[in-house]
Amino acid sequence: MTFSQDLAGSWRLRGTGVDIAATVPGCVHTDLLADGRIPDPFLDDNEHAVAWVGRQDWTYERDVSWDGPSQERVDLVFEGLDTAARISLGDTVIGETRNMHRTHRFDVTSILAGRSGPPAPTGGRALKVHFTSAYTEAERVRDIVGPRPNAYPEPFPFIRKMACGFGWDWGPTLVTAGIWRPVRLEGWSTARIATVRPLCTYDGDAGTLDLTAGVERTRDSALRAQVLLDGRELAVLDLPASETSVRGEIKVPGVTPWNPIGHGEPALYMLTVMLTAVDGTVLDRWQQLTGFRTVHIDRSADDAGTRFVFHVNGEPVLVKGVNWIPDDIFPSRMTRERYELRLRQAAGAGVNLIRVWGGGIYEDRAFYEVCDELGLMVWQDFLFACACYPEEEPLRSEVLAEARDNVTRLSPHPSLVTWNGNNENLWLRGAHGWAGDPGGDLSWGAGYYLEDLPAIVAELDPTRPYQAGSPWSGSWEHEPNDPAHQTFHSWEVWNRQDYRHYRDSAPRFVAEFGWQAPPAWRTLRDAVSDEPMLPDSPGVLHHQKAEDGNGKLARGLAPHFPAPATTEAWHYLTQLNQVRAVRTGIEHWRSYWPHTGGTIVWQLNDLWPVTSWAAIDGAGRFKPLYFALREMYADRALTIAPRDGGLVVAVLNDHPSAWTGELRLEHRDINGAVLSSTTSPVIAEARSVALVQASATCPVAAGTQPAAPVRAANRDAALVVATLGEARAIWFAEDSGYADAGLTVTAESVPGGLDVRLHAAGPARDVLLQADRIHPDAVVDRGFLTLLPGESTVLHVRAPIELDPGSIKDPWVLTDLSTVLNP
């Protein structure tokens, strides 16, 4: 039986002038931080003060010996080396690596058996992993293959490493090195299981398991692979002597299919593969949860262009997605508990799909296991983003091996529903004119995305659809980011246009769009020591990585609000604008389902404290956008929006049963008094949208004149209210002119925090309670909310310590739009 010996824990880290204790898995930055050798790179502009770390070479070292039973073979296995590494054991160099995204295995049997060089004083052998600076390696490769254009002035396309570690428009430049995933010795005899690739599909009444197992041998002898599902034997597959792989296609009746959130149970089964000798001796075991489902993307042509609609188990699925970046700039710090927390938060916001973006990493097994358990679909990018990538050696073979490794590794996970060739590379080459830049006439990655990667997926994972890129219109017949064809990235809005321009079109699938806002107040305050802290003070600007990011924030506010008078007002209004922008996009595009197959918001999370598009900031605090997503992505929701010259109520029903009831429409004046009220029966069939006219005329088409208000047919109406059951939507004609809402606020101490009761005498628009202003660890259960005259609600604030009810009266803890605009 295979025996594993963990080599995690205490190592030594050595570099120029450095010899300190280190922890594996980990990275140079986290070890230097733990030893007090570098300041916190998240604070102020310390990112610059630690830039030298990424320019140095580093060596990790410890003594190892084989402490397990006698075996014919002992391997040294690294699940992740970051990145350009030379590994030596004793006096022998056993290998070199050039890829952060692969597992590496080395036969060290003879060395550990004492047949190669003298032992270390401990009786083992000195294991050294020497890391060449990623800059040095990338620049070496660039000199071989020639320069290539990219979106950032860093050499990330020339090394197979997490691209965003070189800096992005939301991330710092912190170029890591280290043993970032587990390392172990593994002993075995006769044979071991090298790979298991289970492709599980469902055809409506039974599952099919197409299983391929690869083995590595020390001797030629007949073997068997016993396949079990939840302990029940499905098949025994024979491996004749000298064969190194076996495949079986097995029908599995009676299984429950895996379904995404909102479409049924995400059923999982424990799949076990036992490798045995003919006499029944168990040589190795592989075990993992998996599930049965069938995935298809409808990319057929119609009168409007080309569809892009996900189907799981034959049923169309409205995608309510978020883009995922690495949750920490130092991914070795990620734990299963942190993955589970963040992914449960995503599911709690109504999300049903996570897109793992191509400038990050293939995430840890724990990430995909939690998605499997929750019913979260995963869209997995291959790791190429915003650049031209060389297709020559020494990179080509690494790219292909990396793809094969990870397609195989992730194949058991039913949550993984599509492979995507790259992020924006097919689009940006033309959009940014890269073909005319230095190196633009050289290979740039098209061969990977259009030939190599689809061939690998077709060979190793034909059960999942592949797409060449995001955005991608399906062929060169159309511009890659054509909204009429397949996937679309909406970045003219935010970069150059007001968010009301989201309503100008109905793309077939919106795979990226978003709007910036600063992080939670406490997160920003903890990261920036500026006094006073201003929107344009040095520390705040350092934690704004987007090109002209603060300028875009200001231009985004201008059509809607006066210039903020204080930093606190700027913080509140930019958070509000982020919510309004994303809400405008999602609700508009949802109203076009299934013409528009879904949305994937940029982005769920951050990897450090920064002003960004995220819903959850770099300290793990919810921005108001998080709570708004919960409303926008609810199975049943209402929205009021301009369409065809009037106001329309869209009844959004992503539920397996019809939504019926009496839709109540009210036109109210600026004080909230009802001017007119009507009710009418409405029915939105299962998984559909129903449209109801809210007013016959709408004098200004939103989006064409962004600064102008939009009024209902009743010229005295300042707001329109639509109610259906528990769901409500409100359309405001203007942001200003509302009097003091007459909010009554009382706070009561309860176990674990405060219950805050609100009552409004007049319209209380966009009330926000910022719990982190009371205590750094305090949380609240709502974001922006609006109360109409006479309405009340309770906000629940929770914290690890007892809170003073009077703190609710502290400045900016609780405020509303009228108070901010009329201080």
PDB file of N, CA, C and O in Angstrom, residues 39 80 142 211 322 375 418 420 521:
ATOM      1  N   PRO A  39       7.965  45.054   6.358  1.00  0.00           N
ATOM      2  CA  PRO A  39       6.716  45.620   6.876  1.00  0.00           C
ATOM      3  C   PRO A  39       5.514  45.022   6.164  1.00  0.00           C
ATOM      4  O   PRO A  39       5.640  44.385   5.110  1.00  0.00           O
ATOM      5  N   GLY A  80       3.070  22.102  -5.592  1.00  0.00           N
ATOM      6  CA  GLY A  80       3.162  23.455  -6.125  1.00  0.00           C
ATOM      7  C   GLY A  80       4.477  24.109  -5.778  1.00  0.00           C
ATOM      8  O   GLY A  80       4.796  24.281  -4.599  1.00  0.00           O
ATOM      9  N   ARG A 142      11.958  35.896 -22.227  1.00  0.00           N
ATOM     10  CA  ARG A 142      11.661  36.984 -23.172  1.00  0.00           C
ATOM     11  C   ARG A 142      12.824  37.197 -24.149  1.00  0.00           C
ATOM     12  O   ARG A 142      12.594  37.456 -25.334  1.00  0.00           O
ATOM     13  N   LEU A 211     -14.548   6.137 -16.974  1.00  0.00           N
ATOM     14  CA  LEU A 211     -13.407   6.246 -16.069  1.00  0.00           C
ATOM     15  C   LEU A 211     -12.126   5.767 -16.735  1.00  0.00           C
ATOM     16  O   LEU A 211     -12.088   4.692 -17.340  1.00  0.00           O
ATOM     17  N   VAL A 322     -20.546  35.495 -10.474  1.00  0.00           N
ATOM     18  CA  VAL A 322     -19.518  36.442 -10.029  1.00  0.00           C
ATOM     19  C   VAL A 322     -18.169  35.942 -10.517  1.00  0.00           C
ATOM     20  O   VAL A 322     -17.927  34.740 -10.612  1.00  0.00           O
ATOM     21  N   GLY A 375     -23.566  23.308  -4.834  1.00  0.00           N
ATOM     22  CA  GLY A 375     -24.282  23.451  -6.096  1.00  0.00           C
ATOM     23  C   GLY A 375     -23.878  24.691  -6.858  1.00  0.00           C
ATOM     24  O   GLY A 375     -24.634  25.173  -7.719  1.00  0.00           O
ATOM     25  N   THR A 418     -17.646  24.445 -17.480  1.00  0.00           N
ATOM     26  CA  THR A 418     -17.080  24.866 -18.765  1.00  0.00           C
ATOM     27  C   THR A 418     -15.616  25.233 -18.597  1.00  0.00           C
ATOM     28  O   THR A 418     -15.195  25.722 -17.533  1.00  0.00           O
ATOM     29  N   ASN A 420     -12.630  27.631 -20.330  1.00  0.00           N
ATOM     30  CA  ASN A 420     -12.502  28.835 -21.150  1.00  0.00           C
ATOM     31  C   ASN A 420     -11.036  29.094 -21.458  1.00  0.00           C
ATOM     32  O   ASN A 420     -10.196  29.106 -20.560  1.00  0.00           O
ATOM     33  N   TRP A 521     -15.253  51.157   5.381  1.00  0.00           N
ATOM     34  CA  TRP A 521     -14.513  52.254   6.008  1.00  0.00           C
ATOM     35  C   TRP A 521     -13.362  51.746   6.868  1.00  0.00           C
ATOM     36  O   TRP A 521     -12.239  52.238   6.780  1.00  0.00           O
TER      37      TRP A 521
END
